Amino acid sequence: MKKIRLGAGSAYWGDLLEPAVELANKGELDYLCFDHLSELTLAVLQRQKAKDPNEGYIHDIEPWIEATLPQARKQGFKLVTNAGGANPAAAARKVIEVAERLGINDLRIAVVTGDDIFPDLDEMRSIGIKFPNLDTGEEDIDRIRPDIVAANAYVGGDYIARGLAAGADVVVCGRVSDTALFIGPMMHEFGWTYDPKDNDKMGAAITIGHTVECAALATGAVSNLWRQARDPWRPGYPIAEVSEDATAVISKVEGSGGLLNEWTVKEQLVYEIGDPNNYFMPDGVADFTRVKVEEIAPERVKLSNMGGKGLPEKLKVCIGYRDGWEGEGSLMFSWPDAYEKAKRGERIIRERLKLLGVEPIELHFDYLGVNALHGPVAPEPHEMNEVGLRVAARTRTREEADTVKRESTHLWTLGGIGTGYLSPAQPRPSVSLWPTLVPRDQVQMKMTMVETSPVKT
Amino acid sequence: MQVKDVAYARSGDKGDVVNVGVLALDDAAYKRLVVALTPDRLKKHFGDWVRGDVEVFPMPNINGFNILLHNALGGGATKTLRYDVTGKAFSTALLRMELPE
């Protein structure tokens, strides 16, 4: 039975590079897939592109491609990445630059675009399409229209498959779903399609993609079993060995760090999901309540009995919009009476802001060491060695955010005695997300092939 | 006894929704958690950090549950003023919950 090996080489912008190189060198891969995007990233990248038309992609693409492309060429595996962000064409130019620097001159790069619907929003609205906020229920985007900085549909793996079928060595995408990076190769290799006869196979593809897309998060990172993770400074990233019968074995490079067992795979299965009976992705709806997770050998976990329910009619869209400014500051209060001094510090900041006429849209205090992470679930502490106080505010203007930052520093003198402060972060624009949907037929996907020079025909 | 004694948990965010996946350590633990993890008890446990509804989806295939906490992240990761912007510590906060006898 035909099998392919897919490696997960990155889970987020700024992830560790060496485990990806380890996968490239020792993973015996057919595909190495990199996820670099989060919900917020596109708003940041669109701003960069607005300032410079050659920007708007994830710069990590350069070291990642440089470190893995030579092995990819030697062994014949393909690279798939969403580092294109808001500007896949510019990212592809960077890949060409890297390839030529490495002396590789017959590289084919598929550029997948169409997810960026920002330029089309007004036209879609003119024909009656509405973009309701799925979190708040607000009916359409009228209120935020002038402040929108990005609007991207989460698209599927079909155009990645097209690029691979056209002979691409590297596929550069924008906002494809994280799972699509893995699903595209499966569609290409196994001939799986969106036809209802393949619903269960696509459900399996989504489940497998979801299981590995967060890289080290399936191999002992963010884990209840953190004590058991070997050499946590060098985690092995996961490999999905997918069979044509829509089962898979999750493994990692022998001798790599981290931890891979039934529990770490289950931890990832339930990570960042909604209704597990209906896990919506652009490539289908997967049912996570059927999958069987089995540890068949040390560091080998089998996924079987996976299923799906067909293609959703609409695609998820993330609209990012400017929503004021954020200013913050952090202080540490010492024994004795650390917590009491910190609480008095909150009062002082509130009074100072009142005195200066600053009215934040939202003002928030975290007590580090007390309840910053567990909030109301945390019990009252006993005597503390030290307590941190973090003040954060969302304001209408940059000046107000700056005032919040400046006022926080005054607590080192006004906050009692024995108080230190951290150099506060600069005020930053606050971007809010508006989760919504768009009819699938409104999103026009495109795959363009570019090549290193000299162009071969 | 607390959830910590019978299960693992991992949490994350999707917009202003926090999800907490819970993995019971064995069949007996799963049965106890079916009783313990009700929307009402969860809503009470998380207090004013969860402003919206609570949904609980059993996943008997893995002796697990997925819990959705709506309007629980102060507006979502990009906007919240909280220290834990992606809700990663909701998992360990859930582990504090007491199990009914």
Coordinates of C-alpha atoms in Angstrom, one line a residue:
Chain A
M1 CA 0.0 0.0 0.0
K2 CA 1.3 3.5 -0.9
K3 CA 2.5 5.5 2.0
I4 CA 3.9 9.1 2.3
R5 CA 5.8 10.7 5.1
L6 CA 4.9 14.3 6.0
G7 CA 7.0 16.3 8.5
A8 CA 5.8 19.3 10.4
G9 CA 8.7 21.9 10.4
S10 CA 7.2 24.9 12.2
A11 CA 4.1 25.7 14.2
Y12 CA 4.3 29.5 14.5
W13 CA 6.2 32.6 13.4
G14 CA 9.5 32.4 15.3
D15 CA 9.4 28.6 16.1
L16 CA 12.6 26.6 16.5
L17 CA 14.6 25.9 13.3
E18 CA 16.9 23.0 14.3
P19 CA 14.1 20.4 14.7
A20 CA 13.0 21.2 11.2
V21 CA 16.6 20.7 9.9
E22 CA 16.7 17.4 11.9
L23 CA 13.5 16.3 10.1
A24 CA 15.0 17.3 6.7
N25 CA 18.2 15.3 7.4
K26 CA 16.9 12.2 9.1
G27 CA 13.1 12.1 8.6
E28 CA 13.1 10.2 5.3
L29 CA 10.4 12.6 4.2
D30 CA 8.3 13.1 1.1
Y31 CA 7.0 16.5 2.3
L32 CA 8.2 19.0 4.9
C33 CA 5.4 21.5 5.8
F34 CA 5.8 24.7 7.6
D35 CA 3.1 26.7 9.4
H36 CA 4.1 30.2 10.3
L37 CA 0.7 32.0 10.7
S38 CA -1.7 32.7 13.5
E39 CA -5.0 34.5 13.5
L40 CA -3.3 37.8 14.2
T41 CA -0.4 37.5 11.8
L42 CA -2.1 38.6 8.6
A43 CA -3.1 42.0 10.1
V44 CA 0.6 42.6 11.0
L45 CA 1.8 41.5 7.5
Q46 CA -0.8 43.6 5.6
R47 CA 0.5 46.7 7.4
Q48 CA 4.0 45.8 6.4
K49 CA 2.9 45.3 2.8
A50 CA 1.1 48.6 2.8
K51 CA 4.4 50.3 3.7
D52 CA 6.5 48.3 1.2
P53 CA 5.1 46.2 -1.7
N54 CA 8.0 43.8 -1.3
E55 CA 7.1 43.0 2.3
G56 CA 4.2 41.3 4.0
Y57 CA 5.5 37.7 4.2
I58 CA 7.2 35.9 7.0
H59 CA 11.0 36.5 6.9
D60 CA 11.6 33.1 8.6
I61 CA 11.1 31.7 5.1
E62 CA 14.6 32.6 4.2
P63 CA 16.5 30.7 7.0
W64 CA 14.0 27.8 6.8
I65 CA 14.3 27.3 3.1
E66 CA 18.1 27.9 3.2
A67 CA 18.5 25.2 5.9
T68 CA 16.2 22.6 4.3
L69 CA 16.3 23.1 0.6
P70 CA 19.6 21.4 -0.1
Q71 CA 18.4 18.1 1.6
A72 CA 15.0 18.5 -0.2
R73 CA 16.9 18.5 -3.5
K74 CA 19.2 15.7 -2.6
Q75 CA 16.5 13.4 -1.3
G76 CA 13.6 14.6 -3.5
F77 CA 11.1 15.8 -0.9
K78 CA 9.0 18.9 -1.4
L79 CA 8.5 21.9 0.8
V80 CA 5.1 23.5 1.6
T81 CA 4.8 26.7 3.5
N82 CA 2.2 29.4 4.3
A83 CA 5.0 31.9 5.0
G84 CA 3.7 33.9 2.0
G85 CA 1.3 35.6 4.4
A86 CA -0.1 38.7 2.8
N87 CA 2.4 38.6 -0.1
P88 CA 3.2 35.0 -1.4
A89 CA 4.7 36.5 -4.6
A90 CA 7.3 38.4 -2.7
A91 CA 8.0 35.3 -0.5
A92 CA 8.5 33.2 -3.7
R93 CA 11.0 35.8 -5.0
K94 CA 12.9 35.4 -1.7
V95 CA 12.9 31.6 -2.2
I96 CA 14.4 32.0 -5.7
E97 CA 17.0 34.3 -4.3
V98 CA 18.0 31.7 -1.7
A99 CA 18.0 28.9 -4.3
E100 CA 20.2 30.8 -6.6
R101 CA 22.6 31.6 -3.8
L102 CA 22.7 27.8 -3.1
G103 CA 23.5 27.2 -6.7
I104 CA 20.1 25.5 -7.4
N105 CA 18.9 26.8 -10.8
D106 CA 16.0 24.5 -11.8
L107 CA 13.6 25.0 -8.9
R108 CA 9.9 25.3 -9.5
I109 CA 7.8 27.2 -7.0
A110 CA 4.0 27.2 -7.0
V111 CA 2.5 30.4 -5.6
V112 CA -1.0 29.9 -4.2
T113 CA -3.1 33.1 -3.9
G114 CA -6.7 34.1 -3.7
D115 CA -7.2 34.0 0.1
D116 CA -6.8 37.7 0.4
I117 CA -10.3 39.1 0.0
F118 CA -9.6 42.6 1.4
P119 CA -9.6 44.2 -2.1
D120 CA -13.0 42.6 -2.9
L121 CA -14.9 43.4 0.3
D122 CA -16.8 46.3 -1.0
E123 CA -17.8 44.6 -4.3
M124 CA -19.1 41.6 -2.4
R125 CA -21.1 43.9 -0.1
S126 CA -22.5 45.7 -3.2
I127 CA -24.1 42.4 -4.3
G128 CA -25.6 41.8 -0.9
I129 CA -23.1 39.7 0.9
K130 CA -22.9 40.4 4.6
F131 CA -20.1 39.6 7.1
P132 CA -21.7 38.9 10.5
N133 CA -19.5 38.6 13.5
L134 CA -19.6 35.0 14.6
D135 CA -18.5 35.9 18.2
T136 CA -20.8 38.9 18.9
G137 CA -23.6 38.4 16.5
E138 CA -23.2 41.9 15.0
E139 CA -24.8 41.7 11.6
D140 CA -22.3 43.4 9.3
I141 CA -19.0 45.3 9.2
D142 CA -20.4 48.9 8.7
R143 CA -19.1 50.0 12.1
I144 CA -15.5 48.8 11.5
R145 CA -15.2 49.2 7.7
P146 CA -12.9 52.3 7.8
D147 CA -10.6 50.5 10.3
I148 CA -10.2 47.2 8.5
V149 CA -6.6 46.3 7.8
A150 CA -6.9 42.7 6.6
A151 CA -9.5 40.2 5.4
N152 CA -8.3 36.7 4.6
A153 CA -10.3 33.6 3.9
Y154 CA -9.0 30.3 5.2
V155 CA -8.6 28.2 2.1
G156 CA -8.0 24.5 1.6
G157 CA -5.3 22.3 0.1
D158 CA -6.7 21.8 -3.4
Y159 CA -4.5 24.5 -5.0
I160 CA -1.4 23.1 -3.2
A161 CA -2.2 19.8 -4.8
R162 CA -2.5 21.5 -8.1
G163 CA 0.9 23.1 -7.7
L164 CA 2.4 19.7 -6.8
A165 CA 0.7 18.1 -9.8
A166 CA 2.3 20.8 -12.0
G167 CA 5.7 19.7 -10.7
A168 CA 6.4 22.2 -7.9
D169 CA 9.4 21.6 -5.6
V170 CA 8.3 24.3 -3.2
V171 CA 4.7 25.5 -2.6
V172 CA 4.3 29.0 -1.1
C173 CA 0.9 30.0 0.2
G174 CA -0.8 32.7 2.1
R175 CA -3.7 32.0 4.5
V176 CA -4.4 28.4 3.7
S177 CA -5.7 26.6 6.8
D178 CA -2.9 25.1 8.9
T179 CA -4.2 21.6 8.1
A180 CA -4.2 22.3 4.3
L181 CA -0.4 22.3 4.2
F182 CA -0.6 18.6 4.9
I183 CA -3.9 17.9 3.1
G184 CA -2.7 19.3 -0.2
P185 CA 0.1 16.6 -0.5
M186 CA -2.4 13.9 0.5
M187 CA -4.8 15.0 -2.2
H188 CA -2.0 15.0 -4.7
E189 CA -0.5 11.7 -3.8
F190 CA -3.6 9.6 -3.2
G191 CA -6.0 11.4 -5.6
W192 CA -8.4 12.3 -2.8
T193 CA -10.9 15.0 -3.9
Y194 CA -13.9 17.0 -2.6
D195 CA -16.3 14.4 -4.2
P196 CA -18.6 13.1 -1.5
K197 CA -17.3 9.6 -2.0
D198 CA -14.0 10.8 -0.4
N199 CA -15.7 12.4 2.6
D200 CA -14.2 10.0 5.1
K201 CA -10.7 10.2 3.5
M202 CA -10.8 14.0 3.7
G203 CA -12.0 13.7 7.3
A204 CA -8.9 11.6 7.9
A205 CA -6.7 14.0 6.1
I206 CA -8.0 16.9 8.3
T207 CA -7.5 14.8 11.5
I208 CA -4.0 13.8 10.5
G209 CA -3.1 17.4 9.5
H210 CA -4.5 18.7 12.8
T211 CA -2.5 16.2 14.8
V212 CA 0.9 17.3 13.4
E213 CA 0.4 20.9 12.3
C214 CA 1.5 22.4 15.7
A215 CA 4.9 20.6 15.4
A216 CA 6.3 20.1 19.0
L217 CA 2.9 20.5 20.5
A218 CA 2.3 16.8 19.5
T219 CA 5.7 15.7 20.8
G220 CA 5.8 16.8 24.5
A221 CA 5.5 20.6 24.3
V222 CA 2.6 22.3 26.1
S223 CA 2.1 18.9 27.8
N224 CA 0.8 17.6 31.1
L225 CA 3.6 15.0 30.8
W226 CA 6.3 17.7 30.6
R227 CA 8.4 15.9 33.2
Q228 CA 8.9 12.9 30.8
A229 CA 9.9 15.0 27.8
R230 CA 13.6 14.1 27.0
D231 CA 16.0 17.0 26.4
P232 CA 13.2 19.6 26.1
W233 CA 15.6 22.1 24.6
R234 CA 15.7 20.0 21.4
P235 CA 12.3 18.5 20.8
G236 CA 11.7 16.2 17.8
Y237 CA 9.0 17.5 15.5
P238 CA 6.3 15.0 14.4
I239 CA 6.1 13.0 11.2
A240 CA 2.8 11.6 9.9
E241 CA 3.3 8.5 7.8
V242 CA 0.0 8.4 5.9
S243 CA -1.3 5.3 4.1
E244 CA -3.6 5.2 1.1
D245 CA -6.3 3.5 3.3
A246 CA -6.6 6.8 5.3
T247 CA -4.8 5.7 8.4
A248 CA -1.6 7.2 9.7
V249 CA 1.3 6.5 12.1
I250 CA 2.7 9.5 14.0
S251 CA 6.4 9.3 14.8
K252 CA 9.5 11.4 15.2
V253 CA 13.2 11.0 14.3
E254 CA 14.8 8.3 16.5
G255 CA 16.8 9.8 19.3
S256 CA 15.3 13.2 19.0
G257 CA 14.1 15.0 22.2
G258 CA 10.6 15.5 23.5
L259 CA 8.0 12.9 24.0
L260 CA 5.6 11.1 21.7
N261 CA 3.0 8.7 23.0
E262 CA -0.8 8.1 23.1
W263 CA -1.3 11.1 25.5
T264 CA 0.7 13.7 23.6
V265 CA -1.2 12.8 20.4
K266 CA -4.5 13.1 22.3
E267 CA -3.4 16.4 23.8
Q268 CA -2.9 17.7 20.3
L269 CA -6.2 16.2 19.0
V270 CA -8.2 18.3 21.5
Y271 CA -6.1 21.4 21.0
E272 CA -7.8 24.6 19.7
I273 CA -10.9 22.8 18.4
G274 CA -14.7 23.6 18.5
D275 CA -17.4 20.9 18.3
P276 CA -15.3 17.7 17.9
N277 CA -18.2 16.0 16.0
N278 CA -17.9 18.7 13.4
Y279 CA -14.4 20.1 13.0
F280 CA -14.9 22.6 10.2
M281 CA -12.0 23.2 7.8
P282 CA -12.0 24.5 4.2
D283 CA -11.3 20.9 3.0
G284 CA -14.2 19.3 4.8
V285 CA -15.8 18.6 8.2
A286 CA -14.0 16.0 10.3
D287 CA -15.4 13.9 13.1
F288 CA -12.9 13.7 15.9
T289 CA -15.3 11.5 18.0
R290 CA -14.6 8.4 16.0
V291 CA -10.8 8.3 15.6
K292 CA -9.0 5.5 17.4
V293 CA -5.6 6.6 18.9
E294 CA -3.3 3.6 19.6
E295 CA 0.3 3.5 20.8
I296 CA 1.6 0.6 18.6
A297 CA 5.3 0.9 19.5
P298 CA 7.5 3.3 21.5
E299 CA 7.2 6.7 19.8
R300 CA 4.7 5.4 17.2
V301 CA 1.0 6.3 17.5
K302 CA -1.5 5.0 15.0
L303 CA -4.6 6.9 14.0
S304 CA -7.4 4.9 12.4
N305 CA -11.2 4.9 12.0
M306 CA -11.3 8.5 11.0
G307 CA -14.3 10.1 9.2
G308 CA -15.7 13.2 7.7
K309 CA -19.0 14.8 6.6
G310 CA -18.3 16.7 3.4
L311 CA -17.4 20.2 2.3
P312 CA -18.7 23.2 4.2
E313 CA -20.6 25.7 2.0
K314 CA -18.8 28.7 3.4
L315 CA -15.2 29.5 4.3
K316 CA -14.1 31.1 7.5
V317 CA -12.7 34.6 7.2
C318 CA -10.6 36.6 9.6
I319 CA -11.1 40.3 9.3
G320 CA -8.6 42.4 11.3
Y321 CA -9.4 46.0 12.3
R322 CA -7.7 48.8 14.2
D323 CA -9.2 49.1 17.6
G324 CA -7.3 51.8 19.6
W325 CA -3.9 51.5 21.3
E326 CA -2.4 49.4 24.1
G327 CA -0.1 50.6 26.8
E328 CA 1.3 48.6 29.7
G329 CA 3.8 48.4 32.5
S330 CA 5.0 45.9 35.1
L331 CA 6.3 46.2 38.6
M332 CA 7.5 43.8 41.3
F333 CA 6.6 44.4 45.0
S334 CA 8.7 42.8 47.7
W335 CA 8.1 41.2 51.1
P336 CA 6.9 42.3 53.6
D337 CA 3.2 42.9 52.6
A338 CA 4.0 42.5 48.9
Y339 CA 0.4 41.7 47.9
E340 CA -1.0 44.6 50.0
K341 CA 1.5 47.0 48.4
A342 CA 0.6 45.7 44.9
K343 CA -3.1 46.2 45.5
R344 CA -2.4 49.7 46.7
G345 CA -0.4 50.2 43.5
E346 CA -3.5 49.5 41.5
R347 CA -5.4 52.1 43.4
I348 CA -2.6 54.6 42.8
I349 CA -2.6 54.1 39.1
R350 CA -6.3 54.3 38.8
E351 CA -6.2 57.7 40.8
R352 CA -3.3 59.0 38.7
L353 CA -5.1 58.3 35.5
K354 CA -8.2 60.1 36.8
L355 CA -6.0 63.0 37.9
L356 CA -4.6 63.3 34.4
G357 CA -7.9 62.9 32.7
V358 CA -7.1 59.6 30.9
E359 CA -10.1 57.4 30.5
P360 CA -9.0 54.0 28.9
I361 CA -11.6 52.0 27.0
E362 CA -10.5 49.1 29.2
L363 CA -8.1 48.9 32.1
H364 CA -6.8 45.6 33.4
F365 CA -4.5 44.6 36.3
D366 CA -2.8 41.2 36.7
Y367 CA -1.2 40.2 40.0
L368 CA 1.7 38.0 39.0
G369 CA 2.3 35.2 41.5
V370 CA -1.3 35.5 42.6
N371 CA -4.0 35.3 39.9
A372 CA -2.6 36.5 36.5
L373 CA -3.1 33.1 35.0
H374 CA -6.0 31.6 36.9
G375 CA -8.1 34.7 37.6
P376 CA -11.1 34.1 39.8
V377 CA -10.2 30.4 40.0
A378 CA -7.1 31.1 42.0
P379 CA -7.4 31.0 45.8
E380 CA -6.2 33.9 48.0
P381 CA -2.5 33.6 48.7
H382 CA -0.7 33.4 52.0
E383 CA 2.4 35.5 52.7
M384 CA 4.2 36.1 49.4
N385 CA 8.0 36.7 48.8
E386 CA 7.1 39.0 46.0
V387 CA 4.1 40.0 43.8
G388 CA 4.1 41.4 40.3
L389 CA 1.6 44.0 39.2
R390 CA 1.0 44.4 35.5
V391 CA -1.2 47.2 34.3
A392 CA -2.6 47.1 30.7
A393 CA -4.9 49.5 29.1
R394 CA -6.6 49.8 25.7
T395 CA -7.0 53.5 24.9
R396 CA -8.3 55.7 22.1
T397 CA -5.0 57.4 21.3
R398 CA -1.3 56.6 21.4
E399 CA -0.7 59.5 23.8
E400 CA -3.1 57.9 26.4
A401 CA -1.4 54.5 26.0
D402 CA 1.9 56.2 26.6
T403 CA 0.6 57.9 29.7
V404 CA -0.5 54.5 31.1
K405 CA 3.0 53.2 30.5
R406 CA 4.7 56.3 32.1
E407 CA 2.4 56.2 35.1
S408 CA 3.2 52.6 35.8
T409 CA 6.8 53.4 36.3
H410 CA 6.0 55.9 39.1
L411 CA 5.0 53.1 41.4
W412 CA 8.7 52.4 42.1
T413 CA 8.6 55.5 44.3
L414 CA 4.9 55.9 45.2
G415 CA 4.3 52.1 45.6
G416 CA 5.6 51.8 49.2
I417 CA 9.2 50.5 49.5
G418 CA 11.3 47.8 47.9
T419 CA 9.7 48.0 44.5
G420 CA 11.3 47.4 41.1
Y421 CA 10.0 47.9 37.6
L422 CA 10.6 46.4 34.2
S423 CA 11.3 48.6 31.3
P424 CA 7.8 48.8 29.8
A425 CA 7.0 47.9 26.2
Q426 CA 6.2 50.7 23.8
P427 CA 2.5 51.6 23.2
R428 CA 1.3 49.5 20.2
P429 CA -1.8 49.7 18.0
S430 CA -4.4 47.2 19.1
V431 CA -5.9 45.1 16.3
S432 CA -9.2 43.2 16.9
L433 CA -10.4 40.3 14.9
W434 CA -13.9 39.9 13.4
P435 CA -14.5 36.2 12.7
T436 CA -17.0 35.7 9.8
L437 CA -17.8 33.6 6.8
V438 CA -17.8 34.0 3.0
P439 CA -19.6 31.9 0.3
R440 CA -17.0 29.6 -1.2
D441 CA -17.7 30.7 -4.8
Q442 CA -16.7 34.3 -3.9
V443 CA -13.1 33.2 -3.3
Q444 CA -11.2 32.9 -6.5
M445 CA -8.1 30.8 -5.9
K446 CA -5.1 30.8 -8.2
M447 CA -1.8 28.8 -8.6
T448 CA 1.1 30.4 -10.5
M449 CA 4.4 28.7 -11.2
V450 CA 7.6 30.6 -10.9
E451 CA 11.1 29.3 -11.6
T452 CA 14.7 30.0 -10.9
S453 CA 16.5 31.4 -13.9
P454 CA 17.4 30.3 -16.5
V455 CA 13.8 29.3 -17.1
K456 CA 13.4 25.8 -18.4
T457 CA 10.6 24.9 -20.7
Chain B
M1 CA -10.3 15.0 44.9
Q2 CA -9.6 17.4 42.1
V3 CA -9.8 17.0 38.3
K4 CA -6.0 17.1 38.5
D5 CA -6.0 13.7 40.2
V6 CA -7.9 11.9 37.3
A7 CA -7.2 13.8 34.1
Y8 CA -4.9 15.8 31.8
A9 CA -6.1 19.0 30.2
R10 CA -4.9 21.3 27.4
S11 CA -6.5 24.7 26.5
G12 CA -6.3 27.1 23.6
D13 CA -8.1 29.9 21.9
K14 CA -10.3 30.6 18.8
G15 CA -11.3 34.2 18.8
D16 CA -13.0 35.0 22.1
V17 CA -13.7 31.3 22.7
V18 CA -11.4 29.2 25.0
N19 CA -11.4 25.5 24.5
V20 CA -10.3 23.1 27.2
G21 CA -9.7 19.5 26.1
V22 CA -9.8 17.1 29.0
L23 CA -8.3 13.5 28.9
A24 CA -9.5 11.1 31.6
L25 CA -6.7 8.8 32.8
D26 CA -8.9 5.7 32.7
D27 CA -12.5 4.5 32.3
A28 CA -13.5 5.1 35.9
A29 CA -12.1 8.7 35.7
Y30 CA -14.1 9.3 32.6
K31 CA -17.3 8.2 34.4
R32 CA -16.6 10.6 37.3
L33 CA -15.9 13.4 34.9
V34 CA -19.2 12.9 33.0
V35 CA -20.8 13.9 36.3
A36 CA -18.4 16.6 37.3
L37 CA -18.0 18.5 34.0
T38 CA -21.4 20.0 33.6
P39 CA -21.9 23.5 32.0
D40 CA -23.3 24.8 35.3
R41 CA -20.4 23.6 37.4
L42 CA -17.9 24.9 34.9
K43 CA -19.5 28.3 34.6
K44 CA -19.4 28.6 38.4
H45 CA -15.8 27.4 38.5
F46 CA -14.5 30.0 36.1
G47 CA -16.5 32.9 37.6
D48 CA -16.4 36.2 35.8
W49 CA -13.6 35.1 33.4
V50 CA -16.3 33.3 31.3
R51 CA -19.0 35.8 30.3
G52 CA -20.8 33.6 27.8
D53 CA -22.2 30.0 27.5
V54 CA -20.3 26.8 28.4
E55 CA -20.6 23.8 26.1
V56 CA -19.3 20.3 26.9
F57 CA -18.8 17.7 24.1
P58 CA -18.0 14.1 25.2
M59 CA -15.3 12.3 23.2
P60 CA -15.8 8.7 24.4
N61 CA -13.4 7.4 21.8
I62 CA -10.5 8.9 23.7
N63 CA -12.1 9.0 27.2
G64 CA -12.1 12.8 26.7
F65 CA -14.2 15.9 26.6
N66 CA -13.9 19.2 24.7
I67 CA -15.2 22.2 26.7
L68 CA -16.0 25.4 25.0
L69 CA -16.0 28.6 27.1
H70 CA -17.6 31.5 25.1
N71 CA -16.6 35.1 25.6
A72 CA -13.9 34.0 27.9
L73 CA -10.7 35.7 26.7
G74 CA -11.5 39.4 27.2
G75 CA -12.2 39.9 23.5
G76 CA -9.7 37.4 22.0
A77 CA -6.0 37.0 21.8
T78 CA -5.3 40.1 19.7
K79 CA -7.3 42.4 22.0
T80 CA -7.3 41.0 25.5
L81 CA -5.4 42.8 28.2
R82 CA -4.8 39.7 30.1
Y83 CA -1.3 38.3 30.7
D84 CA -2.3 34.9 29.2
V85 CA -3.4 36.1 25.8
T86 CA -4.1 32.7 24.3
G87 CA -5.8 31.1 27.3
K88 CA -3.2 28.4 27.8
A89 CA -3.6 28.4 31.6
F90 CA -7.4 27.7 31.5
S91 CA -6.2 24.0 31.3
T92 CA -4.4 24.1 34.7
A93 CA -7.2 26.3 36.2
L94 CA -9.7 23.5 35.3
L95 CA -7.4 21.0 37.0
R96 CA -8.2 22.8 40.3
M97 CA -11.9 21.9 40.1
E98 CA -13.2 19.7 42.9
L99 CA -14.9 16.4 41.9
P100 CA -18.3 15.7 43.5
E101 CA -18.1 12.7 45.9

